[in-house]
Amino acid sequence: MPILVLPEDIASQIAAGEVVERPASVVKELLENALDAGARTVKIEARDAGRSLIEVVDDGVGVPAEELPIALARHATSKLTSAEDLFRIDSLGFRGEALASIGSVSRLTIRSRPAEAEIGARLHVDAGQLGEVEPVGSPPGTMVRVQSLFYNVPARLKFLKTDTTERRHIDDLVTRYALAYPDVRIQLTQDGREVVQSSGQGDRREILAQIYGSEVARQMLEVDAVHEDLRVSGFISPISLTRANRREITIFVNGRWVQDPALTAAITQAYRTYLMVGRYPLAVLFIGLPPERVDVNVHPAKAEVRFRDRDRVFAGVQRAVRRALLAHTPVPELSPDVRWRPPRSEARTETWRGERSWGLPGVDAPTEEEPTPQPTLTGGEIPLLRLVGQVGAAYLVAEGPDGLYLVDQHAAHERVLFERFMAQAEETVVSQTLLEPATVQLPPAQARLLEDQLPTLDRLGFQVEPFGPATFRVRGIPGVLSGLDPGAALRSLVEDFAEDETPLQAEREARLIARVCKRAAVKAGQALSEEEQRALLHDLERCEAPRTCPHGRPTMIHLSVDLLERQFGRRGSR
Ligand code: ADP
Ligand code: MG
């Protein structure tokens, strides 16, 4: 085939493919334009997850009528004039590509009026075909309406995920921007439901509460550190608040949401030794530095940036996070050092790990080490144990055929409940109907995910029904949870809902069950009667996998007779 210059319409579709991947990308570009235009208020409306309609209305500077066709042309921008400008960009846009790209894959209408103009103007584009500029009445500012997104690119339509996922991308995007621009009133409605509503009063906690719920928002720790020309501010979670993935780590660089795995790693590393393996913090961090120190022109969707002095930025972020964490985290109280160091390496697995007391009854103490393999307990089974007693209202002490066993009562109970639940799951789980139904309001994103999981919850014994926007009514909870606050139980379940992560329904169900059990299990700090202690040991012995809790932490530590004898010098250890 001879080499041909691509026709304009194909070229623009290729370009559009880079910028407009999904409905949320349209929202991002339009919202960024509104912010660049100095808007104080931005109203966003989406219908059918943005497939049929995305409309963004702002009260910014507006576009003069004669410039409307230029605004819609490719590589047309008011934000750059020279090539050097590229290296000190202080606006969100600069590529002059967004409107043209969006207009080439949808039916787009822009209506605008600069404050000083007497009347507004409107221009329509259909799949890249420009109409005529018409005068029209308009409040000062700009409205961009995008309809039938991707209607002329069916291949792209096929790549879109479910409406729930696409909606969530929009929710996530707008909430993050609301956090980054607390002085701008940002409102998002999806299918008539109000999802985001920030006051524009500069209060970031208020927006955090909308994203994570007020409880989590209250717990988030504030970061604010300035080092030379680098400023790191925002919020991070305390060590007691974690997630199973890195998705709740949001990073803005000079007001721009970026995806930067290395920066994310810098944040998680600041938590090192505080969090269990596989757990991640929540964070929303704003990094500010002079524009000439960041190259933002590396990614068509502007989602990546390059730093002039990367290491300095990473070190600064890590220092800021670590400092905030230390300032707010009680120093763990170490019990007298009972750590026994094995003289030979093969004995290491029997090391007594000096337990830390975190002084937080009822809260899961983060464990520092990974679960220890216990070679003496083969086949996953545990021997019959004789109860000796309870220590520190947290551990059971028991004797087995080969020494002493320390059982973590919370982890053990979690395991017992988990297996009981899984066994029941075939049939219907016993549900306890509440005398008084409880009403629970959730952050919008979680509410959506919960809605999708209602049938599963029903099978697990939760009687939950939608009850107004992002609100649910709990009529019953699983029998094992009886006595617990139903609202709190439900909330703790949805906390870790993440849609794309566990596509297998069965796996997701197991995870839900594990969470229910975590809630329901006796906590450290809870005194148990001798009968309860005995029952717990007995139930644990009966489990199929008694040695770890459903989350993989060990339920018990074994101190073998051999170890004890060596410790007491009854037998030569070398
Ligand atoms: P960029 O933002 O990279 O400049 P866009 O294609 O997004 O490119 O927009 C092109 C131009 O249209 C902008 O440079 C700006 O002058 C104008 N424009 C777009 N949206 C708005 C808006 N909401 N308010 C005022 N001007 C706008
Ligand atoms: Mg733009």
Coordinates of C-alpha atoms and ligand atoms in Angstrom, one line a residue:
M1 CA 0.0 0.0 0.0
P2 CA 1.3 3.5 -0.8
I3 CA 1.7 5.9 2.1
L4 CA -1.2 8.3 2.4
V5 CA -1.8 11.3 4.5
L6 CA -4.8 10.4 6.7
P7 CA -8.1 12.2 5.8
E8 CA -8.9 14.9 8.4
D9 CA -11.8 13.0 10.0
I10 CA -9.7 9.9 10.6
A11 CA -6.8 11.9 12.0
S12 CA -9.1 13.7 14.4
Q13 CA -10.6 10.4 15.6
I14 CA -7.2 9.1 16.3
A15 CA -6.3 12.2 18.2
A16 CA -9.6 12.0 20.1
G17 CA -8.9 8.5 21.1
E18 CA -6.0 9.7 23.1
V19 CA -7.9 12.4 25.0
V20 CA -11.4 11.0 25.2
E21 CA -11.3 7.4 26.5
R22 CA -14.5 7.3 28.4
P23 CA -17.3 9.7 29.6
A24 CA -15.2 10.7 32.6
S25 CA -12.5 12.0 30.3
V26 CA -15.1 14.4 28.8
V27 CA -16.1 15.5 32.3
K28 CA -12.4 16.0 33.1
E29 CA -11.7 18.2 30.1
L30 CA -14.8 20.3 30.5
L31 CA -14.3 20.8 34.2
E32 CA -10.7 21.7 33.6
N33 CA -11.7 24.3 31.1
A34 CA -14.2 25.8 33.5
L35 CA -11.6 26.0 36.2
D36 CA -9.1 27.6 33.8
A37 CA -11.8 30.1 33.0
G38 CA -11.8 31.2 36.6
A39 CA -15.3 29.8 37.4
R40 CA -16.6 30.2 40.9
T41 CA -19.4 27.8 40.3
V42 CA -19.4 24.7 38.0
K43 CA -22.5 22.6 37.5
I44 CA -22.1 19.2 35.9
E45 CA -24.9 17.0 34.8
A46 CA -24.6 13.5 33.4
R47 CA -27.2 11.1 32.1
D48 CA -26.8 7.4 31.5
A49 CA -23.3 7.4 32.8
G50 CA -22.5 10.2 30.4
R51 CA -23.4 8.2 27.4
S52 CA -26.4 10.3 26.4
L53 CA -25.6 13.6 28.1
I54 CA -22.7 15.4 29.8
E55 CA -23.3 19.1 30.4
V56 CA -21.0 21.5 32.2
V57 CA -22.1 25.0 33.0
D58 CA -19.7 27.6 34.5
D59 CA -19.6 31.3 35.4
G60 CA -16.1 31.8 34.1
V61 CA -14.7 34.4 31.6
G62 CA -16.6 33.0 28.6
V63 CA -15.7 32.9 24.9
P64 CA -16.5 35.8 22.6
A65 CA -18.8 34.8 19.7
E66 CA -16.3 35.2 17.0
E67 CA -13.8 32.9 18.8
L68 CA -16.2 30.0 19.2
P69 CA -15.3 28.2 15.9
I70 CA -11.6 28.6 16.9
A71 CA -12.2 27.1 20.4
L72 CA -13.5 24.0 18.6
A73 CA -10.6 23.7 16.2
R74 CA -7.7 21.4 16.9
H75 CA -4.6 22.8 18.5
A76 CA -6.4 26.1 19.3
T77 CA -5.9 27.4 22.7
S78 CA -5.8 30.7 24.5
K79 CA -3.4 29.4 27.1
L80 CA -0.1 29.3 25.3
T81 CA 1.5 31.7 23.0
S82 CA 5.1 30.5 22.7
A83 CA 7.0 27.3 22.9
E84 CA 8.7 28.4 26.1
D85 CA 5.3 28.7 27.7
L86 CA 5.1 25.0 27.5
F87 CA 7.7 24.8 30.3
R88 CA 5.9 27.0 32.8
I89 CA 2.3 26.0 32.4
D90 CA 0.0 27.3 35.1
S91 CA -3.3 26.4 33.5
L92 CA -4.8 22.9 33.4
G93 CA -5.3 23.0 29.6
F94 CA -2.7 23.9 27.0
R95 CA -3.0 21.4 24.2
G96 CA -6.0 23.0 22.6
E97 CA -7.3 19.6 21.8
A98 CA -10.1 18.8 24.1
L99 CA -13.1 20.5 22.6
A100 CA -12.1 19.5 19.1
S101 CA -11.6 15.9 20.1
I102 CA -14.9 15.7 22.0
G103 CA -16.7 17.4 19.1
S104 CA -15.4 14.8 16.7
V105 CA -16.9 11.9 18.6
S106 CA -20.3 13.3 19.7
R107 CA -22.9 16.0 19.2
L108 CA -21.5 19.0 21.0
T109 CA -23.1 22.4 21.7
I110 CA -21.2 25.3 23.2
R111 CA -23.0 28.4 24.4
S112 CA -21.0 31.2 25.9
R113 CA -21.1 34.8 26.9
P114 CA -18.2 36.9 28.3
A115 CA -19.5 39.1 31.1
E116 CA -18.9 42.3 29.0
A117 CA -20.8 41.0 25.9
E118 CA -24.5 41.9 25.7
I119 CA -25.7 38.7 24.3
G120 CA -24.3 35.2 24.1
A121 CA -23.6 32.9 21.2
R122 CA -24.0 29.3 20.4
L123 CA -22.3 26.8 18.1
H124 CA -23.1 23.2 17.3
V125 CA -20.7 20.5 16.1
D126 CA -21.9 17.1 15.0
A127 CA -19.1 14.5 14.7
G128 CA -16.7 17.2 13.8
Q129 CA -19.0 19.1 11.4
L130 CA -19.2 22.7 12.5
G131 CA -22.5 24.5 12.3
E132 CA -23.0 28.3 12.3
V133 CA -22.5 30.6 15.2
E134 CA -25.9 31.9 16.3
P135 CA -26.7 34.7 18.8
V136 CA -28.6 33.5 21.8
G137 CA -29.5 34.7 25.3
S138 CA -27.1 33.3 27.9
P139 CA -26.0 34.1 31.4
P140 CA -22.3 35.1 31.7
G141 CA -20.1 32.1 31.4
T142 CA -20.0 28.9 29.3
M143 CA -22.1 25.9 28.9
V144 CA -20.9 22.9 27.0
R145 CA -23.3 20.1 26.2
V146 CA -22.1 16.7 24.9
Q147 CA -24.7 14.3 23.6
S148 CA -24.6 10.9 22.1
L149 CA -20.9 10.4 23.0
F150 CA -19.1 8.0 20.7
Y151 CA -22.2 7.5 18.5
N152 CA -20.0 7.6 15.4
V153 CA -17.3 5.4 17.0
P154 CA -19.1 2.2 17.8
A155 CA -15.8 0.4 18.5
R156 CA -15.2 2.8 21.4
L157 CA -18.7 2.3 22.7
K158 CA -18.0 -1.4 23.0
F159 CA -15.0 -0.7 25.3
L160 CA -17.0 1.2 27.8
K161 CA -17.6 -0.7 31.1
T162 CA -20.9 -1.0 32.8
D163 CA -22.9 2.1 33.6
T164 CA -22.0 1.6 37.3
T165 CA -18.3 1.7 36.5
E166 CA -18.5 4.6 34.2
R167 CA -20.6 6.6 36.7
R168 CA -18.1 5.8 39.4
H169 CA -15.3 7.1 37.3
I170 CA -17.2 10.4 36.9
D171 CA -18.0 10.5 40.6
D172 CA -14.4 9.9 41.5
L173 CA -13.2 12.5 39.2
V174 CA -15.5 15.2 40.3
T175 CA -15.1 14.5 44.0
R176 CA -11.3 14.7 43.6
Y177 CA -11.5 18.0 41.8
A178 CA -13.9 19.3 44.4
L179 CA -11.2 18.5 47.0
A180 CA -8.5 20.1 45.0
Y181 CA -10.5 23.3 44.3
P182 CA -12.4 23.9 47.6
D183 CA -13.0 27.5 46.7
V184 CA -15.0 26.6 43.7
R185 CA -18.6 25.5 44.1
I186 CA -18.8 22.2 42.3
Q187 CA -22.0 20.3 41.8
L188 CA -22.6 17.0 40.1
T189 CA -25.9 15.3 39.3
Q190 CA -26.1 12.0 37.6
D191 CA -29.5 10.9 36.3
G192 CA -31.1 13.6 38.4
R193 CA -29.4 12.4 41.6
E194 CA -27.2 14.9 43.3
V195 CA -23.8 13.2 43.8
V196 CA -21.4 16.0 44.7
Q197 CA -22.1 19.3 46.2
S198 CA -19.3 21.4 47.5
S199 CA -19.9 24.8 49.1
G200 CA -17.0 26.6 47.6
Q201 CA -16.2 27.9 51.1
G202 CA -12.7 26.4 51.1
D203 CA -13.6 23.6 53.5
R204 CA -11.9 20.4 52.4
R205 CA -13.1 18.3 55.3
E206 CA -16.7 18.8 54.2
I207 CA -15.8 17.4 50.8
L208 CA -13.9 14.5 52.4
A209 CA -17.0 13.7 54.3
Q210 CA -18.9 13.4 51.1
I211 CA -16.4 11.1 49.6
Y212 CA -15.7 8.8 52.5
G213 CA -18.5 9.5 55.0
S214 CA -18.1 11.7 58.0
E215 CA -16.6 9.1 60.3
V216 CA -13.6 8.5 58.0
A217 CA -13.3 12.2 57.2
R218 CA -13.0 13.0 60.9
Q219 CA -10.2 10.5 61.3
M220 CA -8.1 11.7 58.4
L221 CA -4.9 13.4 59.3
E222 CA -3.9 16.7 57.9
V223 CA -0.6 17.1 56.1
D224 CA 0.9 20.5 55.4
A225 CA 4.6 20.8 54.9
V226 CA 6.7 23.4 53.1
H227 CA 10.3 22.7 52.1
E228 CA 12.0 25.3 50.0
D229 CA 9.8 25.7 46.9
L230 CA 7.9 22.4 47.5
R231 CA 4.6 22.3 49.3
V232 CA 2.9 19.1 50.3
S233 CA -0.6 19.4 51.8
G234 CA -3.8 17.3 52.1
F235 CA -5.0 14.4 54.1
I236 CA -3.8 10.9 54.9
S237 CA -5.4 8.1 56.8
P238 CA -4.2 7.1 60.3
I239 CA -2.6 3.6 60.5
S240 CA -5.9 2.2 61.8
L241 CA -7.6 3.1 58.5
T242 CA -6.6 1.1 55.5
R243 CA -7.8 -0.3 52.2
A244 CA -7.1 -3.4 50.3
N245 CA -5.9 -1.5 47.2
R246 CA -4.0 1.7 46.3
R247 CA -7.1 3.2 44.6
E248 CA -7.8 5.6 47.4
I249 CA -4.4 7.4 47.0
T250 CA -5.0 10.5 45.0
I251 CA -2.3 12.9 44.0
F252 CA -2.6 16.4 42.6
V253 CA 0.4 18.2 41.2
N254 CA -0.1 21.9 40.8
G255 CA -3.9 21.4 40.7
R256 CA -3.7 18.6 38.2
W257 CA -4.8 15.0 39.1
V258 CA -1.9 12.7 38.1
Q259 CA -1.4 9.0 38.2
D260 CA 2.1 8.4 39.3
P261 CA 3.0 5.0 40.6
A262 CA 6.3 6.2 41.9
L263 CA 4.7 8.9 43.9
T264 CA 2.1 6.5 45.2
A265 CA 4.9 4.2 46.3
A266 CA 6.5 7.1 48.1
I267 CA 3.3 7.5 50.1
T268 CA 2.9 3.9 50.9
Q269 CA 6.5 3.6 51.9
A270 CA 6.0 6.3 54.5
Y271 CA 3.6 3.8 56.2
R272 CA 6.2 1.0 56.1
T273 CA 6.2 -1.1 59.2
Y274 CA 2.9 0.4 60.2
L275 CA 0.6 -1.5 57.8
M276 CA 0.0 -5.1 57.2
V277 CA 1.2 -6.6 54.0
G278 CA -1.5 -6.0 51.3
R279 CA -3.1 -3.0 53.1
Y280 CA -2.8 0.6 51.8
P281 CA -3.5 4.0 53.2
L282 CA -6.0 6.5 52.0
A283 CA -4.5 9.8 50.9
V284 CA -5.3 12.9 49.0
L285 CA -2.2 14.9 48.6
F286 CA -1.6 18.2 46.8
I287 CA 1.9 18.9 45.7
G288 CA 2.7 22.4 44.7
L289 CA 5.9 23.5 43.1
P290 CA 7.0 26.2 40.6
P291 CA 5.5 25.3 37.1
E292 CA 9.0 25.3 35.5
R293 CA 10.0 22.4 37.8
V294 CA 7.3 20.1 36.3
D295 CA 6.9 19.0 32.7
V296 CA 3.2 18.4 32.2
N297 CA 3.4 17.9 28.5
V298 CA 4.1 14.1 28.6
H299 CA 0.7 12.6 28.3
P300 CA -2.3 13.4 26.0
A301 CA -4.8 13.2 28.8
K302 CA -2.3 15.1 31.0
A303 CA -2.5 12.4 33.6
E304 CA 1.3 12.1 34.0
V305 CA 3.9 14.6 34.8
R306 CA 7.7 14.6 34.9
F307 CA 9.6 16.3 37.6
R308 CA 12.8 18.1 37.1
D309 CA 14.2 16.8 40.4
R310 CA 12.2 13.7 41.0
D311 CA 14.1 12.4 44.0
R312 CA 13.7 15.7 45.9
V313 CA 9.9 15.6 45.3
F314 CA 9.6 12.0 46.4
A315 CA 11.7 12.6 49.5
G316 CA 9.6 15.7 50.3
V317 CA 6.4 13.8 49.9
Q318 CA 7.6 10.9 52.0
R319 CA 8.9 13.2 54.7
A320 CA 5.6 15.2 54.9
V321 CA 3.6 12.0 55.2
R322 CA 5.8 10.4 57.7
R323 CA 5.9 13.5 59.8
A324 CA 2.1 13.8 59.9
L325 CA 1.8 10.1 60.7
L326 CA 4.3 10.3 63.6
A327 CA 2.7 13.4 65.0
H328 CA -0.6 11.6 65.2
T329 CA 0.3 8.0 65.9
P330 CA 0.7 7.0 69.5
V331 CA 4.1 5.4 70.0
P332 CA 3.5 1.7 70.5
E333 CA 4.3 0.6 74.0
L334 CA 6.7 -2.3 73.9
S335 CA 6.3 -4.8 76.7
P336 CA 9.6 -5.8 78.4
D337 CA 11.7 -7.4 75.8
V338 CA 10.9 -11.0 75.9
R339 CA 12.2 -11.6 72.4
W340 CA 14.2 -14.7 72.2
R341 CA 16.9 -14.8 69.5
P342 CA 17.4 -18.2 68.0
P343 CA 21.1 -19.2 68.1
R344 CA 20.5 -21.2 64.9
S345 CA 18.6 -20.1 61.9
E346 CA 16.4 -23.2 61.6
A347 CA 14.9 -22.4 65.0
R348 CA 13.7 -18.9 63.8
T349 CA 10.2 -19.9 63.1
E350 CA 9.7 -20.5 66.8
T351 CA 10.7 -17.1 67.8
W352 CA 8.5 -15.5 70.3
R353 CA 7.5 -12.3 68.8
G354 CA 7.4 -9.6 71.5
E355 CA 3.7 -8.6 71.3
R356 CA 3.0 -4.9 71.1
S357 CA 0.3 -3.4 73.1
W358 CA -1.3 -0.6 71.1
G359 CA -3.6 0.4 73.8
L360 CA -6.6 0.5 71.5
P361 CA -9.1 -2.0 72.7
G362 CA -11.4 -3.2 70.0
V363 CA -9.2 -1.9 67.2
D364 CA -7.2 -4.4 65.2
A365 CA -3.6 -3.8 66.0
P366 CA -1.6 -3.6 62.8
T367 CA 0.9 -6.4 62.7
E368 CA 4.3 -5.7 61.6
E369 CA 5.5 -9.0 60.4
E370 CA 4.0 -11.4 57.9
P371 CA 2.3 -14.5 59.3
T372 CA 5.0 -16.9 60.6
P373 CA 5.0 -20.4 59.1
Q374 CA 4.7 -23.0 61.8
P375 CA 6.3 -26.1 60.6
T376 CA 5.3 -28.1 63.7
L377 CA 1.7 -27.9 62.7
T378 CA 1.5 -29.8 59.5
G379 CA -1.6 -30.5 57.5
G380 CA -3.3 -27.3 58.7
E381 CA -4.8 -29.1 61.6
I382 CA -4.2 -28.3 65.2
P383 CA -3.9 -30.8 68.1
L384 CA -6.5 -31.0 70.8
L385 CA -5.8 -28.2 73.3
R386 CA -6.3 -27.9 77.0
L387 CA -7.3 -24.4 78.1
V388 CA -5.1 -22.8 80.6
G389 CA -6.6 -19.4 80.7
Q390 CA -6.8 -15.9 79.1
V391 CA -4.1 -13.3 79.0
G392 CA -4.5 -9.6 78.6
A393 CA -8.2 -10.1 77.6
A394 CA -6.8 -10.9 74.2
Y395 CA -5.1 -14.2 74.1
L396 CA -6.0 -17.7 75.2
V397 CA -3.3 -19.8 76.6
A398 CA -3.6 -23.5 76.0
E399 CA -1.5 -26.6 76.3
G400 CA -1.1 -29.2 73.6
P401 CA 0.9 -32.4 73.2
D402 CA 3.9 -30.4 72.2
G403 CA 4.1 -27.3 74.4
L404 CA 2.2 -24.1 74.8
Y405 CA -0.2 -22.4 72.4
L406 CA -1.1 -18.7 72.5
V407 CA -4.3 -18.1 70.6
D408 CA -5.4 -14.7 69.4
Q409 CA -9.0 -14.7 70.4
H410 CA -10.1 -12.2 67.8
A411 CA -8.4 -13.9 64.9
A412 CA -9.6 -17.3 66.1
H413 CA -13.2 -16.3 66.4
E414 CA -13.0 -14.7 62.9
R415 CA -11.9 -18.0 61.5
V416 CA -14.6 -19.9 63.4
L417 CA -17.4 -17.6 62.2
F418 CA -16.1 -17.5 58.7
E419 CA -16.2 -21.3 58.3
R420 CA -19.6 -21.4 59.9
F421 CA -20.9 -18.8 57.5
M422 CA -19.4 -20.5 54.5
A423 CA -21.0 -23.7 55.4
Q424 CA -24.4 -22.0 55.7
A425 CA -24.0 -20.1 52.5
E426 CA -25.6 -22.9 50.5
E427 CA -28.8 -22.6 52.4
T428 CA -30.0 -19.2 53.6
V429 CA -28.2 -17.6 56.5
V430 CA -30.3 -16.9 59.5
S431 CA -31.3 -13.3 59.5
Q432 CA -32.5 -11.4 62.5
T433 CA -35.2 -8.9 61.8
L434 CA -34.6 -5.6 63.6
L435 CA -37.4 -4.2 65.8
E436 CA -36.6 -0.8 64.5
P437 CA -35.2 -0.6 61.0
A438 CA -32.1 1.5 60.7
T439 CA -31.4 4.1 58.0
V440 CA -27.9 4.4 56.7
Q441 CA -26.6 7.1 54.4
L442 CA -23.5 6.3 52.4
P443 CA -21.1 8.3 50.2
P444 CA -22.6 8.1 46.7
A445 CA -19.9 6.0 45.2
Q446 CA -20.3 3.3 47.8
A447 CA -24.0 3.5 47.6
R448 CA -23.8 2.5 43.9
L449 CA -21.6 -0.5 44.7
L450 CA -23.8 -1.5 47.6
E451 CA -26.9 -1.4 45.3
D452 CA -25.2 -3.9 43.0
Q453 CA -24.5 -6.2 45.9
L454 CA -28.0 -6.2 47.5
P455 CA -28.8 -9.8 46.3
T456 CA -25.6 -11.1 47.8
L457 CA -26.2 -9.3 51.0
D458 CA -29.7 -10.7 51.1
R459 CA -28.3 -14.2 50.9
L460 CA -25.9 -13.4 53.8
G461 CA -28.9 -12.4 56.0
F462 CA -28.9 -8.7 55.5
Q463 CA -32.3 -7.3 54.7
V464 CA -31.4 -4.0 53.1
E465 CA -33.4 -1.9 50.7
P466 CA -32.8 1.4 48.9
F467 CA -34.4 4.3 50.7
G468 CA -33.9 7.5 48.9
P469 CA -30.7 8.9 47.4
A470 CA -27.6 7.1 48.6
T471 CA -29.7 6.0 51.6
F472 CA -30.6 2.5 52.6
R473 CA -32.9 1.0 55.2
V474 CA -31.7 -2.0 57.1
R475 CA -34.5 -4.3 58.2
G476 CA -32.5 -7.2 59.3
I477 CA -28.9 -8.4 59.9
P478 CA -27.3 -11.8 59.9
G479 CA -27.9 -13.6 63.2
V480 CA -24.2 -13.6 64.0
L481 CA -24.2 -9.9 64.0
S482 CA -27.1 -9.5 66.4
G483 CA -26.4 -6.9 69.0
L484 CA -24.2 -4.9 66.8
D485 CA -25.1 -1.4 65.4
P486 CA -26.7 -2.4 62.1
G487 CA -25.6 0.9 60.5
A488 CA -22.0 0.4 61.5
A489 CA -22.1 -3.3 60.3
L490 CA -23.4 -2.3 56.9
R491 CA -20.9 0.5 56.6
S492 CA -18.0 -1.7 57.4
L493 CA -19.1 -4.0 54.7
V494 CA -19.1 -1.5 51.9
E495 CA -15.9 0.1 52.9
D496 CA -13.8 -2.2 50.8
F497 CA -16.1 -2.6 47.9
A498 CA -14.0 -2.0 44.8
E499 CA -15.6 -2.9 41.6
D500 CA -13.1 -4.2 39.2
E501 CA -11.0 -5.9 41.7
T502 CA -12.8 -9.2 42.3
P503 CA -14.8 -9.9 39.3
L504 CA -15.7 -13.3 40.6
Q505 CA -18.9 -13.2 42.5
A506 CA -18.0 -16.2 44.7
E507 CA -14.8 -14.5 45.7
R508 CA -16.5 -11.3 46.4
E509 CA -19.0 -13.1 48.5
A510 CA -16.2 -14.7 50.5
R511 CA -14.7 -11.3 51.0
L512 CA -18.0 -10.0 52.2
I513 CA -18.4 -12.9 54.6
A514 CA -14.9 -12.3 55.9
R515 CA -15.8 -8.7 56.6
V516 CA -19.0 -9.7 58.4
C517 CA -17.0 -12.1 60.6
K518 CA -14.4 -9.5 61.4
R519 CA -17.2 -7.3 62.6
A520 CA -18.8 -10.0 64.6
A521 CA -15.8 -11.6 66.2
V522 CA -14.9 -11.0 69.8
K523 CA -12.3 -8.2 70.0
A524 CA -9.1 -8.0 71.8
G525 CA -9.8 -6.4 75.1
Q526 CA -12.9 -8.4 75.6
A527 CA -12.9 -10.6 78.7
L528 CA -14.3 -14.1 78.0
S529 CA -15.8 -16.4 80.5
E530 CA -14.0 -19.8 81.0
E531 CA -16.9 -21.4 79.2
E532 CA -16.5 -19.0 76.2
Q533 CA -12.8 -19.6 76.1
R534 CA -13.3 -23.3 76.0
A535 CA -15.9 -23.1 73.4
L536 CA -13.7 -20.9 71.2
L537 CA -10.8 -23.4 71.4
H538 CA -13.1 -26.3 70.7
D539 CA -14.7 -24.5 67.7
L540 CA -11.2 -23.6 66.4
E541 CA -10.1 -27.2 66.6
R542 CA -13.0 -28.1 64.3
C543 CA -12.1 -25.6 61.6
E544 CA -10.7 -26.7 58.3
A545 CA -8.0 -24.0 58.3
P546 CA -7.6 -23.2 62.0
R547 CA -4.2 -21.6 61.8
T548 CA -5.0 -18.3 60.1
C549 CA -7.9 -15.9 60.2
P550 CA -9.8 -15.3 56.9
H551 CA -7.5 -12.4 56.2
G552 CA -4.4 -14.5 56.6
R553 CA -3.1 -13.5 60.0
P554 CA -2.1 -16.3 62.3
T555 CA -4.6 -17.3 64.9
M556 CA -1.9 -18.8 67.2
I557 CA 1.7 -19.0 68.1
H558 CA 3.3 -22.2 69.2
L559 CA 6.0 -22.5 71.9
S560 CA 7.2 -26.0 71.6
V561 CA 8.5 -28.0 74.6
D562 CA 11.8 -28.0 72.9
L563 CA 11.9 -24.3 72.7
L564 CA 10.9 -23.9 76.3
E565 CA 13.5 -26.3 77.5
R566 CA 16.2 -24.5 75.6
Q567 CA 15.0 -21.1 76.9
F568 CA 15.2 -22.3 80.5
G569 CA 18.7 -23.8 79.9
R570 CA 17.5 -27.3 80.5
R571 CA 18.9 -28.4 77.2
G572 CA 22.0 -27.2 75.4
S573 CA 21.0 -24.9 72.7
R574 CA 24.2 -25.2 70.6
Ligands
ADP1 P1 -7.2 23.9 26.0 O1 -8.0 23.9 27.3 O2 -6.0 23.0 26.0 O3 -6.8 25.3 25.7 P2 -9.6 23.2 24.8 O4 -9.9 22.5 23.5 O5 -10.1 22.5 26.0 O6 -8.1 23.4 24.8 O7 -10.3 24.6 24.8 C1 -9.9 25.5 23.7 C2 -10.1 26.9 24.1 O8 -11.5 27.2 24.3 C3 -9.5 27.3 25.5 O9 -8.1 27.6 25.3 C4 -10.3 28.4 25.9 O10 -9.8 29.6 25.4 C5 -11.7 28.2 25.3 N1 -12.6 27.5 26.3 C6 -12.9 26.2 26.4 N2 -13.8 26.0 27.4 C7 -14.0 27.2 28.0 C8 -14.7 27.7 29.1 N3 -15.5 26.8 29.9 N4 -14.7 29.0 29.5 C9 -14.0 29.9 28.7 N5 -13.2 29.5 27.7 C10 -13.2 28.2 27.3
MG2 MG -9.0 22.3 27.9

